PDB file of C-alpha atoms in Angstrom:
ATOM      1  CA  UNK A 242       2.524 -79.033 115.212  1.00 59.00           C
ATOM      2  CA  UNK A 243       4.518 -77.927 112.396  1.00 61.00           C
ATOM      3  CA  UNK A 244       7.596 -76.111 112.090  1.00 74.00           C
ATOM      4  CA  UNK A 245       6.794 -72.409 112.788  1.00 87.00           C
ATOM      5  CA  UNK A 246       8.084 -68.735 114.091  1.00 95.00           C
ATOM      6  CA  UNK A 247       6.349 -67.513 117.102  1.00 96.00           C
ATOM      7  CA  UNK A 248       6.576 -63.838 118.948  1.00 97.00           C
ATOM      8  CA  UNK A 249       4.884 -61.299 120.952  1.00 98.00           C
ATOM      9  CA  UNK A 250       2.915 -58.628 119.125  1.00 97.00           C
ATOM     10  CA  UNK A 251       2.755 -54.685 121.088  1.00 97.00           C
ATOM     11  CA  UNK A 252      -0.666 -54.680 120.902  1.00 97.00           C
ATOM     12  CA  UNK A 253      -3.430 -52.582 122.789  1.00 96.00           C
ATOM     13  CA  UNK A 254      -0.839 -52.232 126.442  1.00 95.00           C
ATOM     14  CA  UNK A 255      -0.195 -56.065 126.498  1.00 96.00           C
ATOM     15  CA  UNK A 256       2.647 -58.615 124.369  1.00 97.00           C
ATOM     16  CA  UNK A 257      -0.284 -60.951 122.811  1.00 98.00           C
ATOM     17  CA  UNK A 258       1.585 -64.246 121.533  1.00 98.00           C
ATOM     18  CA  UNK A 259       1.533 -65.454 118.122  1.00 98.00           C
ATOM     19  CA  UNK A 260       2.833 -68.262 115.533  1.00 98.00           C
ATOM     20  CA  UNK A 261       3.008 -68.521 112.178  1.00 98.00           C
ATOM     21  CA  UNK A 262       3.101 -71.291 110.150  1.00 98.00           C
ATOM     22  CA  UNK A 263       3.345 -72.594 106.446  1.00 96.00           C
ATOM     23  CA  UNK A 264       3.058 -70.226 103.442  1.00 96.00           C
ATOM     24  CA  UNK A 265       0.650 -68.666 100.977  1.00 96.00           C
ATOM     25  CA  UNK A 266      -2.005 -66.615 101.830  1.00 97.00           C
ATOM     26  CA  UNK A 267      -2.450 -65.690 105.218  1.00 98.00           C
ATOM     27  CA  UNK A 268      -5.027 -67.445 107.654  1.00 98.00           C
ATOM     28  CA  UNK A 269      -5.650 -66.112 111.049  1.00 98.00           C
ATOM     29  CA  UNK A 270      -6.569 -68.578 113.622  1.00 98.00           C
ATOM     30  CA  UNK A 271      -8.855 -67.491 116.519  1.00 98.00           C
ATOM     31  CA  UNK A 272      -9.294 -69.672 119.305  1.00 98.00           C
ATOM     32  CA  UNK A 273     -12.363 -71.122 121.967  1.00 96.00           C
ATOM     33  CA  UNK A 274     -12.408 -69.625 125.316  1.00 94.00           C
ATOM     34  CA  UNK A 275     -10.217 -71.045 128.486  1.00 94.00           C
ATOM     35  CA  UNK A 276      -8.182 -72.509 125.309  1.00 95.00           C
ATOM     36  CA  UNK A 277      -5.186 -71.778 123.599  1.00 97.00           C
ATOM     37  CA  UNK A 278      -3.320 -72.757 120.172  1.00 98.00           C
ATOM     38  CA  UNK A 279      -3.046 -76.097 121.275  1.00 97.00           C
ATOM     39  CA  UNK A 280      -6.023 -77.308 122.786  1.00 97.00           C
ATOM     40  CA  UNK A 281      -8.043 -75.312 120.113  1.00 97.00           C
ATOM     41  CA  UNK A 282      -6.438 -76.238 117.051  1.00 98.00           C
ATOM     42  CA  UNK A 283      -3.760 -78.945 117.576  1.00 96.00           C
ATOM     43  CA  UNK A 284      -5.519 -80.963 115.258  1.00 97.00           C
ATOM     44  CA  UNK A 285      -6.233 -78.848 112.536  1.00 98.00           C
ATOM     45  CA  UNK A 286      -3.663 -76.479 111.857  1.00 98.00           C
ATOM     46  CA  UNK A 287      -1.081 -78.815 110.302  1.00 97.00           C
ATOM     47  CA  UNK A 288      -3.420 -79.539 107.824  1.00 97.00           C
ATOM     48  CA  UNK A 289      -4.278 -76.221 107.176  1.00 97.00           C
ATOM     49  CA  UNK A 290      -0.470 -74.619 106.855  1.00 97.00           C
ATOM     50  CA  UNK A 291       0.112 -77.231 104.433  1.00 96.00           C
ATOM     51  CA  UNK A 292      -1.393 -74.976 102.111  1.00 95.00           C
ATOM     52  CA  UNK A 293      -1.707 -71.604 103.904  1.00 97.00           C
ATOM     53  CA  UNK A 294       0.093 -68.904 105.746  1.00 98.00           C
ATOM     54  CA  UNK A 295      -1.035 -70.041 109.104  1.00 98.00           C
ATOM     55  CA  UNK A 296      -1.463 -66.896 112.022  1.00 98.00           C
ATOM     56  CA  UNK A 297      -2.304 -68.508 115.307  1.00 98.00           C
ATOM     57  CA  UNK A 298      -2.247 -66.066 118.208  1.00 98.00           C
ATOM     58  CA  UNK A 299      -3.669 -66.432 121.718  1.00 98.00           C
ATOM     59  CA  UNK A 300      -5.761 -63.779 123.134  1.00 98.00           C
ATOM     60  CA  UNK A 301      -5.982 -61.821 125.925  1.00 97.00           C
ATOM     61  CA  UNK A 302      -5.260 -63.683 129.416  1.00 97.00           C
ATOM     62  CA  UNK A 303      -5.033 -67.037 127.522  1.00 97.00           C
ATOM     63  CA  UNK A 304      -2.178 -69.312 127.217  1.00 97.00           C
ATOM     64  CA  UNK A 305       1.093 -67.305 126.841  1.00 98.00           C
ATOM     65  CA  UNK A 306      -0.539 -63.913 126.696  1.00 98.00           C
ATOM     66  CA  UNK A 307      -0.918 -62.259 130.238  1.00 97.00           C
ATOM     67  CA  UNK A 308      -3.605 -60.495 131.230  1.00 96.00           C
ATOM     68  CA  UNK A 309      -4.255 -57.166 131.753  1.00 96.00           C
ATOM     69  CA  UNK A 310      -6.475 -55.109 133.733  1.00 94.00           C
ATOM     70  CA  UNK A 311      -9.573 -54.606 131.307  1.00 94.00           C
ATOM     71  CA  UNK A 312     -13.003 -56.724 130.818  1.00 92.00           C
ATOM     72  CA  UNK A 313     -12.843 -59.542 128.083  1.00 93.00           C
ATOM     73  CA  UNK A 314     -15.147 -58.679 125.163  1.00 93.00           C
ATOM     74  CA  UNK A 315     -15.344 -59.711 121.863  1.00 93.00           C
ATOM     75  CA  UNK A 316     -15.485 -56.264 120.531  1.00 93.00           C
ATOM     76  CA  UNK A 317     -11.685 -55.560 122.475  1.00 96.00           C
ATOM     77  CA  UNK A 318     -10.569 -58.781 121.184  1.00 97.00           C
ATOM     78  CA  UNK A 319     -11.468 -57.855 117.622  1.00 98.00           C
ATOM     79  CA  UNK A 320      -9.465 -54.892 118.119  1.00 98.00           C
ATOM     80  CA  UNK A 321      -6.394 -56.810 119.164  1.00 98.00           C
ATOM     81  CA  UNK A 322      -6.749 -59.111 116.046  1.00 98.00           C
ATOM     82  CA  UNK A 323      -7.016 -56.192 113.890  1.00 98.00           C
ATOM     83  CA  UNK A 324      -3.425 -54.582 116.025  1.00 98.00           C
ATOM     84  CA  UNK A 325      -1.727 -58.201 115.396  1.00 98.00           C
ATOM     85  CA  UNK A 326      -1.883 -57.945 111.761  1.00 98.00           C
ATOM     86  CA  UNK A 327      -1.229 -54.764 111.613  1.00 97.00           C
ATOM     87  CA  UNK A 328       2.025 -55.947 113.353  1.00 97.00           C
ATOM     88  CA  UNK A 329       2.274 -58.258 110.602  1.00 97.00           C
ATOM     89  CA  UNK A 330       1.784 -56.148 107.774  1.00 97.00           C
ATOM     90  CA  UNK A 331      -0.975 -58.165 106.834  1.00 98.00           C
ATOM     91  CA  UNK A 332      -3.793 -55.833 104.878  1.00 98.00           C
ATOM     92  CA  UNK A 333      -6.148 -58.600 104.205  1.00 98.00           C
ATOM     93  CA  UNK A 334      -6.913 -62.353 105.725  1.00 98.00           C
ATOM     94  CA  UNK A 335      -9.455 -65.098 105.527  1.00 98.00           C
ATOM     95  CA  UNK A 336     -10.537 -65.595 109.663  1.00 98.00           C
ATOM     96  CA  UNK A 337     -11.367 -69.083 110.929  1.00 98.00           C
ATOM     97  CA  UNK A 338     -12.586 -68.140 114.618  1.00 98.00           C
ATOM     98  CA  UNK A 339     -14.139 -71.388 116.946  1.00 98.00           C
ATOM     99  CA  UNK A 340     -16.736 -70.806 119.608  1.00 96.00           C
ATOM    100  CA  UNK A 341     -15.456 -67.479 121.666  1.00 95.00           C
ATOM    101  CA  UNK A 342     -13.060 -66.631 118.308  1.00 97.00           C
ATOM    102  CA  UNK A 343     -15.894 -67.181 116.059  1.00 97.00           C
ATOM    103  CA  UNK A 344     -17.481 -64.431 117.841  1.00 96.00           C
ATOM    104  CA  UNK A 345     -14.328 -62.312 117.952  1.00 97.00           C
ATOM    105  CA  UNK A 346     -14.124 -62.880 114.294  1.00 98.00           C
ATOM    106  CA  UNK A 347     -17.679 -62.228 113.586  1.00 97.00           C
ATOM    107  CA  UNK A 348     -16.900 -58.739 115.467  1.00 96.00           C
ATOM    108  CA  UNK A 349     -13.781 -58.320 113.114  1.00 98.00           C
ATOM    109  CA  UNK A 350     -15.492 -58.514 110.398  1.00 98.00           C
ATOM    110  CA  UNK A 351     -18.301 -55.979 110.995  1.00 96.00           C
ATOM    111  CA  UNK A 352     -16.125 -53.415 112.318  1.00 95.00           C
ATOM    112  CA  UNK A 353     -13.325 -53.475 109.842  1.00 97.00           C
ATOM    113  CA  UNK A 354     -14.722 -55.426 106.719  1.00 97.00           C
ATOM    114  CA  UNK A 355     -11.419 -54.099 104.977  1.00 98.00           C
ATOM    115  CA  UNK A 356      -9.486 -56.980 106.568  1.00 98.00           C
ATOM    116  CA  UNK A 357     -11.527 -60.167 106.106  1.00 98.00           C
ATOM    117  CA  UNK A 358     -11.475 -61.728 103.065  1.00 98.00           C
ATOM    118  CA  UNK A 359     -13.822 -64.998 104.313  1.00 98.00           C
ATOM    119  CA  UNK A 360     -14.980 -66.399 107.288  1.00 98.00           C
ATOM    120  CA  UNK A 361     -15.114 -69.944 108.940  1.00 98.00           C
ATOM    121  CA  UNK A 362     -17.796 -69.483 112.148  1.00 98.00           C
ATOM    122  CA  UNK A 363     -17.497 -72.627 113.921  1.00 98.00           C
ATOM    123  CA  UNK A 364     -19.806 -73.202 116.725  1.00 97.00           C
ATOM    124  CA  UNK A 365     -21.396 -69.841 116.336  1.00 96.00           C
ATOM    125  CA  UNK A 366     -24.285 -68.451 117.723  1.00 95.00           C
ATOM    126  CA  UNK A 367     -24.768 -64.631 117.087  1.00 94.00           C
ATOM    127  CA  UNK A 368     -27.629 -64.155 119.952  1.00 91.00           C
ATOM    128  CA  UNK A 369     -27.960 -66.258 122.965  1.00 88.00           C
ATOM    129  CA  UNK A 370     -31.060 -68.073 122.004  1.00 89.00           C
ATOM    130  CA  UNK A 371     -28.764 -69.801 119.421  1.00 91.00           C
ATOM    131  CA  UNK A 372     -27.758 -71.658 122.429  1.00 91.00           C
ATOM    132  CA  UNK A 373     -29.792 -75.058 124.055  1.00 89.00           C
ATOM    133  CA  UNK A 374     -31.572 -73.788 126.749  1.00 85.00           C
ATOM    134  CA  UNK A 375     -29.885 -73.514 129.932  1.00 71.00           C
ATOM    135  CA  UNK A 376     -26.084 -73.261 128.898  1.00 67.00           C
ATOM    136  CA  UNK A 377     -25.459 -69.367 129.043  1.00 61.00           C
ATOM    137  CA  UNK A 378     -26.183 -70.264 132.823  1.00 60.00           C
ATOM    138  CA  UNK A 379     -23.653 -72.682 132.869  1.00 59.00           C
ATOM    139  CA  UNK A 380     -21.136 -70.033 131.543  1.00 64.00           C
ATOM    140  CA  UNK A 381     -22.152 -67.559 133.983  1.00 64.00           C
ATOM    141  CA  UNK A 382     -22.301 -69.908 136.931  1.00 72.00           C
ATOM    142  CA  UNK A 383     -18.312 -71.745 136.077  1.00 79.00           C
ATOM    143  CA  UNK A 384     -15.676 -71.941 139.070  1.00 84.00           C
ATOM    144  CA  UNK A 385     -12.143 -72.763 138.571  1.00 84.00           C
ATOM    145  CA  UNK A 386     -12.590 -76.144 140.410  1.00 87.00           C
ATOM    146  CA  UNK A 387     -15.037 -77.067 137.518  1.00 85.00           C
ATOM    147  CA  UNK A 388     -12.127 -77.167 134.790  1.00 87.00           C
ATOM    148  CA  UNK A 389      -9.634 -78.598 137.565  1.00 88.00           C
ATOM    149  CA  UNK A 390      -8.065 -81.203 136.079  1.00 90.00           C
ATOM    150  CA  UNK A 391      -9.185 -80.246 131.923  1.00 92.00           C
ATOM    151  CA  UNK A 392      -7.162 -80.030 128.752  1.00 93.00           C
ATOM    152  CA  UNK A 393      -7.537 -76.567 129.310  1.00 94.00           C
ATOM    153  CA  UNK A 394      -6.323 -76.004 132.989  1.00 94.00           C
ATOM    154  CA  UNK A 395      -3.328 -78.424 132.146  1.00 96.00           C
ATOM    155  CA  UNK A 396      -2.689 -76.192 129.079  1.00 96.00           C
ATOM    156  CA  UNK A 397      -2.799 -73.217 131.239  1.00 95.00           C
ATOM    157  CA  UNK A 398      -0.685 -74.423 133.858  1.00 95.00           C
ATOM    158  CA  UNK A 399       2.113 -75.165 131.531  1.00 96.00           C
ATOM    159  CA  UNK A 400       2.063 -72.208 129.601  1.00 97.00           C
ATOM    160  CA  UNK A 401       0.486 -69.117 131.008  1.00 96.00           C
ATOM    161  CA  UNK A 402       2.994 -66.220 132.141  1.00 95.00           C
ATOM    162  CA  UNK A 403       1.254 -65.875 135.481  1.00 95.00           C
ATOM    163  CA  UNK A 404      -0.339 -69.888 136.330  1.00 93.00           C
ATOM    164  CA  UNK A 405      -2.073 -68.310 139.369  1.00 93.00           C
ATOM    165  CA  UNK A 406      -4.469 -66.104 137.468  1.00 94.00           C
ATOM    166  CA  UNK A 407      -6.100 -68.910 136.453  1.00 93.00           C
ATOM    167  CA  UNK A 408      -9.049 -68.200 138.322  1.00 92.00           C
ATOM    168  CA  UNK A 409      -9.387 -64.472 137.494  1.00 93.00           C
ATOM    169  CA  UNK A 410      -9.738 -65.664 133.760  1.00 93.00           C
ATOM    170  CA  UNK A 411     -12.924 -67.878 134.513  1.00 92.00           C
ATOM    171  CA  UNK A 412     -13.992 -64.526 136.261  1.00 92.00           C
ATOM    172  CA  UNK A 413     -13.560 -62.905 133.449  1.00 92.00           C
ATOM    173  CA  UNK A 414     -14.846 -65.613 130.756  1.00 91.00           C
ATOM    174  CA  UNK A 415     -17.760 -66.081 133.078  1.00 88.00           C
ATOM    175  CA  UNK A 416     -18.217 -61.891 133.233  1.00 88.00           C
ATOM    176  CA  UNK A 417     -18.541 -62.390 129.335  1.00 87.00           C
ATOM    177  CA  UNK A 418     -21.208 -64.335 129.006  1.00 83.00           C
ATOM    178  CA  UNK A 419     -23.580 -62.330 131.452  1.00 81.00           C
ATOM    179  CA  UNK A 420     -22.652 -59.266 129.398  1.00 79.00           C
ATOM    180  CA  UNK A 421     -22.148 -60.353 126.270  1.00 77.00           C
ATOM    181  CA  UNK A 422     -24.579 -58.211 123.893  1.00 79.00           C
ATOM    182  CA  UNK A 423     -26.176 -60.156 121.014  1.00 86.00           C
ATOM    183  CA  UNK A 424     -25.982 -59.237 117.543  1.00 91.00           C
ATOM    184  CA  UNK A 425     -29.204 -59.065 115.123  1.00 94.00           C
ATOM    185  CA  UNK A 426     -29.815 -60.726 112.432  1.00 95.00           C
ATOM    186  CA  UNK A 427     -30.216 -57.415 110.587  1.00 97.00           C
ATOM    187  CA  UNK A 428     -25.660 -57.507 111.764  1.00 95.00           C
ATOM    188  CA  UNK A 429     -25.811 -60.929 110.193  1.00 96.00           C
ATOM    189  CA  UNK A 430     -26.941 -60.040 106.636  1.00 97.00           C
ATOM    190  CA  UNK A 431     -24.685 -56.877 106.766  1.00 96.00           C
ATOM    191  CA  UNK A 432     -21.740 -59.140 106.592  1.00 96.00           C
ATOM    192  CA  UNK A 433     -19.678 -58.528 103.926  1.00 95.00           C
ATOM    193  CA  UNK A 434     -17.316 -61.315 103.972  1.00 97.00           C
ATOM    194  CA  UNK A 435     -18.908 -64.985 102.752  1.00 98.00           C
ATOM    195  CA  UNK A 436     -18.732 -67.545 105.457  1.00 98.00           C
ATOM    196  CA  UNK A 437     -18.378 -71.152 106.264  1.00 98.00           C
ATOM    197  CA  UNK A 438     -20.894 -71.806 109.284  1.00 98.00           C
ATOM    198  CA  UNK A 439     -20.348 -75.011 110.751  1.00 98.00           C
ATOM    199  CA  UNK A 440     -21.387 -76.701 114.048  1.00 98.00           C
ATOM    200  CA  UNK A 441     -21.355 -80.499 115.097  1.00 98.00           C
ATOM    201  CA  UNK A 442     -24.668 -81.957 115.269  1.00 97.00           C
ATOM    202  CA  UNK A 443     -24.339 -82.227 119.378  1.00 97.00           C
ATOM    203  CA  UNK A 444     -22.861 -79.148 119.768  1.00 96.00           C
ATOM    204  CA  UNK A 445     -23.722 -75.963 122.072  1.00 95.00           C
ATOM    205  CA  UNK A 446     -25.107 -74.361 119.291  1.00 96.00           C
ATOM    206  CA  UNK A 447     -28.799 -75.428 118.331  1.00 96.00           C
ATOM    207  CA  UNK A 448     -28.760 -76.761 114.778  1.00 96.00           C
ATOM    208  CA  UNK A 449     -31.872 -74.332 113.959  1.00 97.00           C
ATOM    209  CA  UNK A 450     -30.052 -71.509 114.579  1.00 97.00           C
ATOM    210  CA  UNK A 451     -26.858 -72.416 112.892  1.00 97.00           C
ATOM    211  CA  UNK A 452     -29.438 -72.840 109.721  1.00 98.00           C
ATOM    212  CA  UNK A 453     -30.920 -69.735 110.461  1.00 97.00           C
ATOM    213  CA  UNK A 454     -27.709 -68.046 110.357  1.00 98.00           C
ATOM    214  CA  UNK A 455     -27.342 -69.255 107.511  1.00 98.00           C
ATOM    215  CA  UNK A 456     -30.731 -68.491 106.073  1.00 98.00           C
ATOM    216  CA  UNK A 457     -29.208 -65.247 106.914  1.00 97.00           C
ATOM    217  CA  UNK A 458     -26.044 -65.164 105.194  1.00 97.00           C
ATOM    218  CA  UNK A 459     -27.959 -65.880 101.581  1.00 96.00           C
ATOM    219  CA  UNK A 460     -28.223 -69.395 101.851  1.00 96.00           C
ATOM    220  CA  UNK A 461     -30.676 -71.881 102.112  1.00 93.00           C
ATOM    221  CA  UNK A 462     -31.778 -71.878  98.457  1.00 94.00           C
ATOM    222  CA  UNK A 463     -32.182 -73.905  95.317  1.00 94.00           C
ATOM    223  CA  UNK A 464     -28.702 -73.923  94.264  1.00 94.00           C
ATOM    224  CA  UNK A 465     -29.770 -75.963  90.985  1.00 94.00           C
ATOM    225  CA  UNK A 466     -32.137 -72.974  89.827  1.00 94.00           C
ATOM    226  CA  UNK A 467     -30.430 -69.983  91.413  1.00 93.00           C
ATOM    227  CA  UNK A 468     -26.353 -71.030  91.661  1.00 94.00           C
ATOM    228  CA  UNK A 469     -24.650 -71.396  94.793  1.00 95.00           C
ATOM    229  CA  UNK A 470     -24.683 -69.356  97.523  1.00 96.00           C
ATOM    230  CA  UNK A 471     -21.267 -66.996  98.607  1.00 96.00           C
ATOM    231  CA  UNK A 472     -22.128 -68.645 101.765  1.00 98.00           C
ATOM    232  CA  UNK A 473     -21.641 -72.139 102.896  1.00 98.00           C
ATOM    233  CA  UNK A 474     -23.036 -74.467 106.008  1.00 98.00           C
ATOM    234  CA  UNK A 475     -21.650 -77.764 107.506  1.00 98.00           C
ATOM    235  CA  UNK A 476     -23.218 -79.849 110.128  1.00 98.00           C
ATOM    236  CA  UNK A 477     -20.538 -82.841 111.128  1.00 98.00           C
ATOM    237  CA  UNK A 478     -22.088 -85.611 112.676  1.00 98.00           C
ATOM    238  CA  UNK A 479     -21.577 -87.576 115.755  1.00 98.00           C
ATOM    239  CA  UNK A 480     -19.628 -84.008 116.915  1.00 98.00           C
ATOM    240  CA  UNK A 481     -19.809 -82.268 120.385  1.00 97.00           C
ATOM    241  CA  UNK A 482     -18.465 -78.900 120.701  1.00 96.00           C
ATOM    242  CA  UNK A 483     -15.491 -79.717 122.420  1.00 95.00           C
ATOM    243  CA  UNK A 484     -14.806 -82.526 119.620  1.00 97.00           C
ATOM    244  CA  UNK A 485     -15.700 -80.315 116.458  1.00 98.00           C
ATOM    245  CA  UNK A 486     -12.157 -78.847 116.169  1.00 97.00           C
ATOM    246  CA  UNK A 487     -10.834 -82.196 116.497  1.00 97.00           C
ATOM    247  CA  UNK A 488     -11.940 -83.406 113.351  1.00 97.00           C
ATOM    248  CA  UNK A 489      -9.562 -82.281 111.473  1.00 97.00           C
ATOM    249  CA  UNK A 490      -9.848 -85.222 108.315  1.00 97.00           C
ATOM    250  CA  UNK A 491     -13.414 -83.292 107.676  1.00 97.00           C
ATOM    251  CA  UNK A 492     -12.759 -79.947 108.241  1.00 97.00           C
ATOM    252  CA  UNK A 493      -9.138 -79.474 106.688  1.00 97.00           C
ATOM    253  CA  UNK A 494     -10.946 -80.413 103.123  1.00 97.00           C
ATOM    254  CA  UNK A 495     -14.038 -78.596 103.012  1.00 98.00           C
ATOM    255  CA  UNK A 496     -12.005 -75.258 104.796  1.00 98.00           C
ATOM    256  CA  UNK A 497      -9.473 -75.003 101.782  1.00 97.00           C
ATOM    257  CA  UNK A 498     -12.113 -75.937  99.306  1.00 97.00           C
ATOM    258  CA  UNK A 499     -14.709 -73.005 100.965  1.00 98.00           C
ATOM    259  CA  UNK A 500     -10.987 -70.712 101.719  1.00 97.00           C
ATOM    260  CA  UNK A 501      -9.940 -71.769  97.551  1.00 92.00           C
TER     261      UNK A 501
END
């Protein structure tokens, strides 16, 4: 990790935790479920403050923020993003949100447009039939003793305020996936920020529906004939969901040329 400050924002009746790193303009880093900085973005974010002002934060009931008593939804996560930079004095941001924090930044960005300058949805999938068959159940269905042992759990153990509510957050996450309400596509093309979509080829998310997304977002043309779309897509191969954030040599470049 690089050399950072790191605090705890007042936000929404809990003390969410947040670093910041490097300079320039400001990039907001939103992390995977069960995850936290670390685990999520390890990899990545040195790359990326080497040119940016880098905002990790950790959300609600992950890593070093505690939980408090309300449900986990994207739509109350977005809501604490928008309170953290509001904390910050930060107007405006480009968003780079991975699997649950590509949905929380996908929320962001359709309630308050004002603050998101562009996107980077990796491992996205904006309804659940974006997912292979049979996963959502595997969401639903998770017990603690199935991530005994994980990256994550470790990562938890060592930094979470309260170590013993580990299970109540796989409650919670698992809570979020039966509930979870799907956006349309007709949300999709209302987005008014241009966005990177990217998935690895063996990820969670089916590569149709990453391209559909995309189809959505104004891509899939003839850039020759018609220009470039605002919009961009990346499919990295040999890539698993858990691995996609990982590889940071491919995504650090094409994140500050798509951010530039």
């Amino acid at each position: 990790m690089t050399d950072h400050t790191s605090g705890y924002a007042p936000v929404n009746g809990m003390r969410m935790y947040y670093e910041v790193h490097g300079s320039g303009d400001p990039l907001v880093l939103l992390h995977g479920s069960f995850s936290a900085i670390g685990t999520s973005f390890g990899a990545l974010l040195p790359h990326l403050a080497e040119s940016r002002r880098v905002i990790a934060l950790e959300f609600q009931g992950h890593g070093r923020t505690a939980d408090i008593h309300r449900p986990l939804s994207s739509a109350l996560l977005a809501d604490d993003v928008a309170g953290l930079l509001e904390h910050l004095g930060i107007p405006r941001a480009d968003v780079f949100g991975y699997s649950l924090g590509a949905d929380v930044a996908f929320h962001l960005a359709l309630k308050r447009p004002e603050l998101v300058r562009k996107l980077v949805l990796a491992a996205f999938s904006y309804a659940a039939h974006g997912l292979h068959p049979g996963l959502s159940d595997g969401f639903e269905n998770l017990r603690p003793e199935h991530l005994a042992g994980s990256p994550f759990h470790e990562e938890y153990l060592r930094l979470a305020p309260r170590p013993g509510d580990f299970a109540e957050l796989v409650e919670k996450v698992s809570a979020f996936a039966r509930d979870a309400r799907d956006f349309t596509a007709d949300d999709v093309r209302s987005l008014a920020a241009p966005a990177l979509v990217v998935i690895g080829d063996s990820d969670i998310v089916r590569p149709e529906h990453a391209v559909e997304t995309f189809r959505l977002l104004g891509g899939g043309v003839a850039g020759d004939q018609t220009g470039l779309p605002a919009s961009r897509l990346a499919v990295l191969p040999g890539t698993t969901h858990v691995t996609l954030v990982h590889r940071a040599e491919w995504l650090a470049p094409m994140v500050a040329d798509f951010l530039g």
